Coordinates of N, CA and C in Angstrom, one line a residue:
M26 N 0.9 -1.2 0.0 CA 0.3 0.2 0.0 C 1.2 1.0 0.0
T27 N 0.4 2.4 -0.8 CA 1.3 3.2 -1.2 C 0.9 4.3 0.0
S28 N 1.9 5.0 1.0 CA 1.7 6.0 2.1 C 0.8 6.8 1.7
L29 N 0.0 7.5 2.2 CA -0.2 9.7 1.7 C 1.1 10.3 2.2
P30 N 1.2 10.9 1.3 CA 2.4 12.2 1.3 C 1.6 13.0 3.0
S31 N 2.9 13.6 3.6 CA 3.2 14.0 4.4 C 3.2 15.4 4.7
A32 N 2.5 16.2 5.1 CA 2.3 17.6 4.7 C 2.9 18.6 5.5
P33 N 3.9 19.8 5.6 CA 4.7 20.7 6.2 C 3.8 21.0 7.5
S34 N 4.2 21.2 8.7 CA 3.0 21.9 9.5 C 2.5 22.9 9.1
L35 N 1.5 23.3 9.7 CA 1.0 24.5 9.5 C 1.5 25.9 9.5
A36 N 2.3 25.8 10.6 CA 3.3 26.8 11.3 C 4.6 26.9 10.2
A37 N 4.8 25.9 9.5 CA 5.9 25.7 8.7 C 5.8 26.4 7.6
T38 N 4.2 26.1 7.1 CA 4.0 26.8 5.9 C 3.6 28.4 6.0
L39 N 3.2 28.5 6.8 CA 3.1 30.5 7.5 C 4.2 31.0 7.3
V40 N 5.3 30.6 7.8 CA 6.6 31.3 8.0 C 7.3 31.2 7.0
A41 N 7.1 29.8 6.0 CA 7.5 29.8 4.6 C 6.7 31.0 3.5
M42 N 5.6 31.6 4.1 CA 4.9 32.5 3.1 C 5.3 33.9 3.7
G43 N 5.9 33.8 5.0 CA 6.5 35.6 5.5 C 5.8 35.9 6.6
L44 N 5.0 34.9 7.4 CA 4.9 35.3 8.7 C 6.1 34.8 9.6
A45 N 6.1 35.7 11.0 CA 6.9 35.9 11.5 C 7.1 34.5 12.4
P46 N 8.2 33.6 12.7 CA 7.6 32.7 13.5 C 7.4 32.8 15.0
A47 N 7.5 33.8 15.6 CA 7.1 34.2 17.0 C 5.3 34.4 16.7
I48 N 4.8 34.4 15.7 CA 3.4 34.5 15.6 C 2.9 33.5 15.1
G49 N 3.4 32.6 13.8 CA 3.1 31.6 13.1 C 3.0 30.3 14.0
E50 N 4.2 30.1 14.8 CA 4.1 28.8 15.7 C 3.1 28.6 16.4
P51 N 3.0 29.7 17.7 CA 2.2 30.0 18.8 C 0.7 29.5 18.3
L52 N 0.5 30.4 17.3 CA -0.8 30.5 17.0 C -1.1 29.1 16.1
A53 N -0.9 28.8 15.4 CA -1.0 27.3 14.8 C -1.1 26.1 15.3
A54 N -0.5 26.3 16.8 CA -0.9 25.3 18.1 C -2.2 25.1 18.6
R55 N -2.6 26.6 18.4 CA -3.9 27.1 19.2 C -5.0 26.7 18.2
L56 N -4.7 27.0 17.1 CA -6.1 26.7 15.8 C -6.8 25.4 15.8
P57 N -8.1 25.3 15.6 CA -8.9 24.2 15.6 C -8.9 23.1 14.8
R58 N -8.5 22.2 15.0 CA -8.4 20.7 14.4 C -9.7 20.1 14.0
L59 N -10.1 19.7 12.9 CA -10.9 19.2 12.3 C -10.7 17.9 11.6
T60 N -11.6 16.8 11.7 CA -11.7 15.5 11.3 C -13.0 15.4 10.3
L61 N -12.8 15.3 9.0 CA -14.5 15.3 8.1 C -14.3 13.8 7.5
Q62 N -15.4 13.7 7.0 CA -15.7 11.9 6.1 C -16.0 12.6 4.8
P63 N -15.7 11.6 3.9 CA -15.9 11.9 2.5 C -17.3 12.7 2.2
G64 N -17.2 13.3 1.8 CA -18.7 14.5 1.4 C -19.2 15.4 2.1
Q65 N -18.4 15.5 3.4 CA -18.9 16.4 4.3 C -18.2 17.5 4.0
P66 N -19.1 19.1 4.2 CA -18.8 20.0 3.6 C -17.7 20.8 4.6
L67 N -16.9 21.4 4.0 CA -16.3 22.2 4.6 C -17.0 24.1 4.8
L68 N -17.4 24.3 3.6 CA -18.3 25.6 3.8 C -19.3 24.9 2.5
A69 N -20.6 25.3 2.5 CA -21.5 24.9 1.9 C -21.6 26.1 1.0
Q70 N -22.0 25.9 -0.2 CA -22.4 26.9 -1.4 C -23.3 27.7 -1.1
G71 N -23.0 29.1 -1.1 CA -23.8 29.8 -0.8 C -24.0 30.3 0.4
A72 N -22.7 30.1 1.4 CA -22.7 30.4 2.7 C -21.4 31.6 2.6
M73 N -21.4 32.5 3.8 CA -20.3 33.3 3.9 C -19.0 32.7 4.4
Q74 N -18.1 32.6 4.1 CA -16.6 32.1 4.3 C -16.2 33.3 5.3
E75 N -15.8 32.2 6.6 CA -15.2 33.2 7.6 C -13.9 32.2 7.8
S76 N -13.5 31.1 7.2 CA -12.1 30.6 7.8 C -12.0 30.1 6.1
A77 N -10.4 30.1 6.5 CA -9.5 28.9 5.1 C -9.4 27.9 6.1
F78 N -8.9 26.2 5.1 CA -8.6 25.1 6.1 C -7.3 24.6 5.3
Y79 N -6.4 24.5 6.5 CA -5.2 23.9 5.8 C -5.2 22.4 6.0
I80 N -5.1 21.7 4.8 CA -5.2 20.2 4.6 C -3.7 19.5 5.3
E81 N -3.8 19.1 6.3 CA -3.0 18.1 7.0 C -3.3 17.0 6.1
R82 N -4.3 16.0 6.3 CA -4.4 15.1 5.3 C -5.7 14.5 4.7
G83 N -5.4 14.3 3.4 CA -6.7 14.1 2.5 C -6.9 15.0 1.3
I84 N -7.9 15.2 0.9 CA -8.4 15.9 -0.4 C -9.8 16.3 -0.1
A85 N -9.5 17.8 -0.6 CA -11.0 18.3 -0.6 C -10.9 19.0 -2.3
R86 N -12.3 19.7 -2.3 CA -12.4 20.0 -3.6 C -13.6 21.2 -3.6
A87 N -13.2 22.1 -4.6 CA -14.5 23.4 -4.9 C -15.2 23.0 -5.9
C88 N -16.4 22.6 -5.9 CA -17.8 22.4 -6.7 C -18.6 23.2 -6.6
H89 N -19.6 23.6 -7.9 CA -20.6 24.3 -7.9 C -21.6 23.2 -8.4
Y90 N -22.9 23.5 -7.4 CA -23.7 22.5 -7.8 C -25.1 23.4 -8.5
A91 N -25.5 22.8 -9.8 CA -26.5 23.9 -10.3 C -27.7 23.1 -10.1
R92 N -29.0 23.6 -10.2 CA -30.2 23.4 -10.2 C -30.1 21.9 -10.7
D93 N -29.9 22.1 -12.0 CA -30.4 20.7 -12.9 C -29.3 19.9 -12.4
G94 N -28.4 19.8 -11.1 CA -27.6 18.7 -10.4 C -26.4 18.5 -10.9
Q95 N -26.2 19.1 -12.2 CA -24.7 19.1 -12.4 C -24.0 19.6 -11.7
E96 N -22.7 19.2 -11.5 CA -21.7 19.7 -10.7 C -20.6 19.9 -11.7
R97 N -19.8 21.1 -11.0 CA -18.7 21.6 -12.0 C -17.8 21.5 -10.7
C98 N -16.3 21.1 -11.0 CA -15.4 21.0 -9.9 C -14.2 22.1 -10.5
K99 N -14.1 23.2 -9.9 CA -13.2 24.2 -10.5 C -11.3 23.8 -9.9
E100 N -11.4 23.1 -8.6 CA -10.4 22.9 -7.7 C -10.2 21.7 -6.9
F101 N -9.1 21.1 -6.7 CA -8.7 20.1 -5.6 C -7.9 20.9 -4.6
Y102 N -7.8 20.6 -3.5 CA -6.8 20.6 -2.7 C -6.4 19.4 -2.3
F103 N -5.0 19.5 -1.6 CA -4.2 18.3 -1.1 C -3.6 18.5 -0.1
E104 N -3.0 17.8 0.6 CA -2.0 17.7 1.9 C -1.1 19.1 1.4
G105 N -1.1 20.0 2.9 CA -0.4 21.0 2.5 C -0.4 22.5 1.8
E106 N -2.0 22.1 1.9 CA -2.3 23.4 0.9 C -3.6 24.1 1.5
L107 N -3.4 25.3 1.6 CA -4.7 26.1 2.1 C -6.0 26.2 1.3
C108 N -6.9 25.5 1.9 CA -8.1 25.6 1.0 C -9.3 27.0 1.6
L109 N -9.4 27.7 0.1 CA -10.4 28.8 0.6 C -10.6 29.4 -0.7
L110 N -11.7 29.7 -1.1 CA -12.4 30.7 -2.0 C -11.8 32.1 -2.2
Y111 N -11.0 32.2 -3.4 CA -10.5 33.6 -2.8 C -11.5 35.1 -3.4
D112 N -12.7 34.5 -3.9 CA -13.3 35.5 -4.6 C -14.1 35.8 -3.5
S113 N -14.5 35.0 -2.6 CA -15.5 35.2 -1.2 C -14.5 35.9 -0.4
W114 N -13.6 35.7 0.1 CA -12.6 36.1 0.9 C -12.4 37.8 0.4
L115 N -12.1 37.8 -1.0 CA -11.6 39.5 -1.4 C -13.1 40.3 -1.4
T116 N -13.7 39.7 -1.7 CA -15.4 40.3 -1.7 C -16.2 40.4 -0.7
G117 N -16.0 39.5 0.2 CA -17.0 39.1 1.5 C -18.0 38.9 0.6
S118 N -18.6 38.1 -0.4 CA -19.9 37.9 -0.8 C -19.5 36.3 -0.3
P119 N -21.2 35.8 -0.7 CA -21.4 34.4 -0.5 C -20.7 33.6 -1.7
A120 N -20.6 32.1 -0.8 CA -19.5 31.3 -2.0 C -20.5 31.0 -3.1
R121 N -20.2 30.4 -4.1 CA -20.4 30.0 -5.2 C -20.1 28.4 -5.6
Y122 N -19.2 28.3 -4.8 CA -18.5 27.0 -4.6 C -18.8 26.2 -3.3
Q123 N -19.2 25.0 -3.1 CA -19.1 24.4 -2.2 C -17.6 23.5 -2.0
L124 N -17.1 23.9 -0.6 CA -15.7 23.1 -0.6 C -16.2 21.8 0.4
E125 N -15.8 20.8 0.2 CA -16.2 19.3 0.4 C -15.2 18.5 0.7
A126 N -15.0 17.4 1.7 CA -14.0 16.6 1.4 C -14.1 15.5 0.6
V127 N -13.4 15.3 -0.5 CA -13.1 14.0 -1.0 C -13.0 12.8 -0.3
T128 N -11.8 12.8 0.7 CA -11.6 11.8 1.2 C -11.6 12.1 2.6
A129 N -11.6 11.3 3.3 CA -11.2 11.6 5.0 C -10.1 12.6 4.8
L130 N -10.9 13.9 5.9 CA -9.5 15.1 5.8 C -9.4 15.0 7.3
Q131 N -8.0 15.7 7.6 CA -7.8 16.0 8.9 C -7.2 17.5 8.4
L132 N -7.5 18.3 9.0 CA -7.2 19.9 8.7 C -7.2 20.8 9.9
V133 N -7.1 22.2 9.5 CA -6.8 23.3 10.8 C -7.4 24.1 10.1
R134 N -8.6 25.0 10.9 CA -9.3 25.8 10.5 C -8.6 27.1 10.9
V135 N -8.5 28.4 9.9 CA -7.6 29.5 9.9 C -8.8 30.3 9.4
P136 N -9.2 31.3 10.6 CA -9.9 32.4 10.6 C -9.4 33.2 9.5
L137 N -10.2 33.9 8.6 CA -9.8 34.8 7.4 C -9.3 36.2 8.1
A138 N -10.2 36.4 9.5 CA -9.6 37.7 9.9 C -8.0 38.3 10.3
L139 N -7.5 36.8 10.2 CA -6.2 37.1 10.7 C -5.4 37.5 9.3
L140 N -5.9 37.5 8.1 CA -5.3 37.8 7.1 C -5.6 39.6 6.9
D141 N -6.5 40.2 7.7 CA -6.5 41.7 7.9 C -5.5 41.9 9.0
E142 N -4.3 41.4 9.5 CA -3.7 42.1 10.6 C -2.3 42.1 9.4
P143 N -2.1 43.5 10.0 CA -0.3 43.8 9.5 C 0.4 42.7 9.4
A144 N 0.6 41.7 10.1 CA 1.8 41.0 10.5 C 1.3 40.1 9.0
W145 N 0.2 40.0 8.7 CA -0.4 39.0 8.0 C -0.1 39.3 6.3
Q146 N 0.6 40.5 6.5 CA 0.4 40.9 4.9 C 1.2 39.8 3.9
P147 N 2.5 39.5 4.2 CA 3.1 38.8 3.6 C 2.6 37.4 3.2
V148 N 1.6 36.7 4.1 CA 0.9 35.7 3.9 C 0.3 36.2 2.9
C149 N -0.6 37.0 3.0 CA -1.5 37.5 1.7 C -0.9 38.0 0.4
M150 N 0.0 38.3 0.4 CA 0.6 38.3 -0.7 C 1.2 37.4 -1.0
A151 N 1.9 36.4 -0.7 CA 2.0 34.8 -0.8 C 0.8 34.5 -1.6
L152 N -0.5 34.5 -0.9 CA -1.3 33.8 -1.7 C -2.3 33.9 -2.7
L153 N -2.1 35.7 -3.1 CA -2.6 36.2 -3.9 C -1.4 35.9 -5.0
R154 N -0.2 35.9 -5.0 CA 0.7 35.6 -5.9 C 0.5 34.2 -6.4
Q155 N 0.6 33.1 -5.4 CA 0.1 32.0 -5.7 C -1.3 31.5 -6.7
Q156 N -2.2 32.1 -6.4 CA -3.4 32.0 -7.1 C -3.4 32.5 -8.4
L157 N -3.1 33.9 -8.6 CA -2.8 34.4 -9.9 C -1.9 33.7 -10.6
C158 N -0.8 33.1 -10.3 CA -0.1 31.9 -11.2 C -0.7 30.9 -11.3
Y159 N -1.8 30.3 -10.5 CA -2.5 29.3 -10.5 C -3.4 29.3 -11.6
K160 N -4.3 30.5 -11.8 CA -5.5 30.7 -12.7 C -4.7 31.0 -13.7
E161 N -3.6 31.6 -14.2 CA -2.9 31.9 -15.3 C -2.7 30.4 -16.1
R162 N -2.0 29.6 -15.0 CA -1.8 28.3 -15.7 C -3.0 27.5 -16.2
K163 N -3.9 27.5 -15.3 CA -5.2 26.7 -15.3 C -6.1 27.3 -16.7
E164 N -5.9 28.7 -16.7 CA -6.5 29.2 -18.1 C -6.2 28.6 -19.2
A165 N -4.7 28.9 -19.6 CA -4.0 27.8 -20.5 C -4.2 26.7 -20.7
F166 N -4.2 26.0 -19.6 CA -4.5 24.6 -19.9 C -5.9 24.3 -19.9
L167 N -6.7 25.1 -20.0 CA -8.4 24.5 -20.5 C -8.7 25.5 -22.0
L168 N -7.8 26.6 -22.3 CA -7.7 27.0 -23.4 C -7.3 26.9 -24.6
L169 N -5.9 26.4 -24.1 CA -4.7 26.0 -25.3 C -4.2 25.0 -25.6
H170 N -5.2 23.7 -24.7 CA -5.1 22.2 -25.5 C -6.3 21.7 -25.6
S171 N -6.1 20.4 -26.5 CA -6.9 19.3 -26.7 C -7.0 18.8 -25.2
P172 N -8.5 18.3 -25.7 CA -8.6 17.0 -23.9 C -7.3 16.2 -23.8
E173 N -6.7 15.3 -25.0 CA -5.8 14.8 -24.8 C -4.7 15.4 -24.1
E174 N -4.2 16.6 -24.7 CA -3.3 17.4 -24.5 C -3.4 18.0 -22.8
R175 N -4.8 17.9 -22.4 CA -5.0 18.6 -20.9 C -4.7 17.6 -20.3
Y176 N -5.2 16.4 -20.6 CA -5.1 15.0 -19.5 C -3.3 14.8 -19.5
R177 N -2.6 14.9 -20.5 CA -1.4 14.5 -20.7 C -0.5 15.6 -19.5
E178 N -1.2 16.7 -19.9 CA -0.5 18.0 -19.1 C -0.7 18.1 -16.9
L179 N -2.3 17.3 -17.1 CA -2.5 17.2 -15.7 C -1.4 15.9 -15.1
C180 N -1.1 15.2 -16.0 CA -0.6 13.9 -15.4 C 0.9 14.5 -15.1
R181 N 1.7 15.3 -16.2 CA 2.9 15.9 -15.9 C 2.5 16.9 -14.6
T182 N 1.9 17.6 -14.7 CA 2.0 19.0 -13.8 C 2.0 18.3 -12.2
F183 N 0.6 17.3 -12.2 CA 0.0 16.9 -11.1 C 0.1 15.6 -10.9
P184 N 1.4 14.3 -11.3 CA 1.2 13.3 -11.2 C 0.9 12.2 -9.9
H185 N 0.5 12.8 -9.1 CA -0.6 12.2 -7.9 C -1.9 12.4 -8.1
W186 N -2.1 13.3 -8.9 CA -3.8 13.1 -9.2 C -4.5 11.7 -9.9
P187 N -3.9 11.1 -11.0 CA -4.7 10.2 -11.5 C -4.4 8.9 -10.0
A188 N -3.8 8.7 -9.3 CA -3.7 7.8 -8.7 C -4.3 8.1 -7.2
R189 N -5.2 9.4 -7.1 CA -6.1 9.6 -5.9 C -6.9 10.1 -6.3
L190 N -7.4 10.2 -7.6 CA -8.5 10.7 -7.8 C -9.2 10.0 -8.3
T191 N -10.6 10.1 -8.8 CA -11.6 8.6 -9.8 C -11.3 9.5 -10.7
Q192 N -12.0 8.5 -12.0 CA -12.0 8.8 -13.7 C -12.9 10.2 -13.7
V193 N -14.2 9.7 -12.8 CA -15.0 11.3 -12.7 C -14.5 12.5 -12.3
Q194 N -14.0 12.2 -11.5 CA -13.3 14.0 -10.7 C -12.3 14.5 -11.4
L195 N -11.1 13.2 -12.6 CA -10.4 13.8 -13.3 C -11.2 14.4 -14.4
A196 N -12.1 13.3 -15.2 CA -12.8 14.0 -16.5 C -13.7 15.6 -16.0
N197 N -14.0 15.4 -14.7 CA -14.9 17.0 -14.6 C -14.0 18.3 -14.6
Y198 N -12.7 17.6 -13.8 CA -11.7 18.8 -14.0 C -11.2 19.3 -15.1
I199 N -10.8 18.3 -16.2 CA -10.4 18.6 -17.4 C -11.1 19.1 -18.4
G200 N -12.3 19.0 -18.0 CA -14.1 19.2 -19.1 C -14.1 18.5 -19.7
I201 N -14.2 17.3 -19.6 CA -14.9 16.2 -20.5 C -15.4 15.3 -19.9
S202 N -16.0 14.3 -20.3 CA -16.6 13.1 -20.0 C -15.7 12.1 -19.3
P203 N -16.7 11.3 -18.6 CA -15.6 10.2 -18.4 C -15.1 9.3 -19.6
V204 N -16.6 9.3 -20.3 CA -16.4 8.3 -21.3 C -15.0 8.8 -22.3
T205 N -15.0 9.7 -22.5 CA -14.1 10.5 -23.2 C -12.6 10.5 -23.1
L206 N -12.3 10.6 -21.3 CA -11.2 9.9 -20.9 C -10.8 8.9 -20.8
S207 N -11.6 8.1 -20.8 CA -11.5 6.7 -20.9 C -10.7 6.0 -22.2
R208 N -11.4 6.9 -23.0 CA -11.2 6.7 -24.5 C -9.4 7.2 -24.8
I209 N -9.1 8.7 -24.2 CA -8.0 9.2 -24.2 C -6.8 8.3 -23.5
R210 N -7.2 7.6 -22.2 CA -6.8 6.9 -21.8 C -5.6 5.4 -22.5
R211 N -6.9 5.0 -22.7 CA -6.8 3.5 -24.0 C -5.7 4.1 -25.1
R212 N -6.0 5.2 -25.6 CA -5.2 5.3 -26.7 C -3.7 5.9 -26.1
I213 N -3.5 6.4 -24.9 CA -2.4 7.0 -25.0 C -1.3 5.1 -24.2
N214 N -2.6 4.6 -23.6 CA -1.4 3.4 -23.1 C -1.4 2.5 -24.3
T215 N -2.2 2.4 -25.3 CA -2.2 1.3 -26.5 C -0.8 2.0 -27.8
G216 N -0.9 3.5 -27.5 CA -0.1 3.9 -28.6 C 1.5 4.1 -28.3

């Protein structure tokens, strides 16, 4: 059995983003830890976001659920990542997406109000830079590549995803049907 990756501590992550160790280490030890089961929401679609969530173990995702039952997954979050909806954070608007557990999750709840404090401004800038780069890459991923190229790029950029996500989840993220993904995978494996 493959062991799951180990996430750096929240304190180490915050310090790497520019928070002073004297602030990050004691705070990270006091923040509430949660355990969720697959399918449980971290933040309901339409709710106001008050916290970000640091993933210590497991996988979360951001999905939009349409009235007709369709789901659109915009992002997955793995160990060592801070899970939050940037638009909701920056505008104070209700969440357009639901944050939910894909697998069993161990996480730390980080109040977003902390990001308004002056000592946290380096963390804010690091988060914004990270998100801007991610969005630019995802836009190019979706606009500049065929479905097969998107799958190949996903496997190259995120090699752990195919082993940890279902075909349906991967297809949804790539923007194709599971049947199309199956055909692409078959063509790649036999070509």
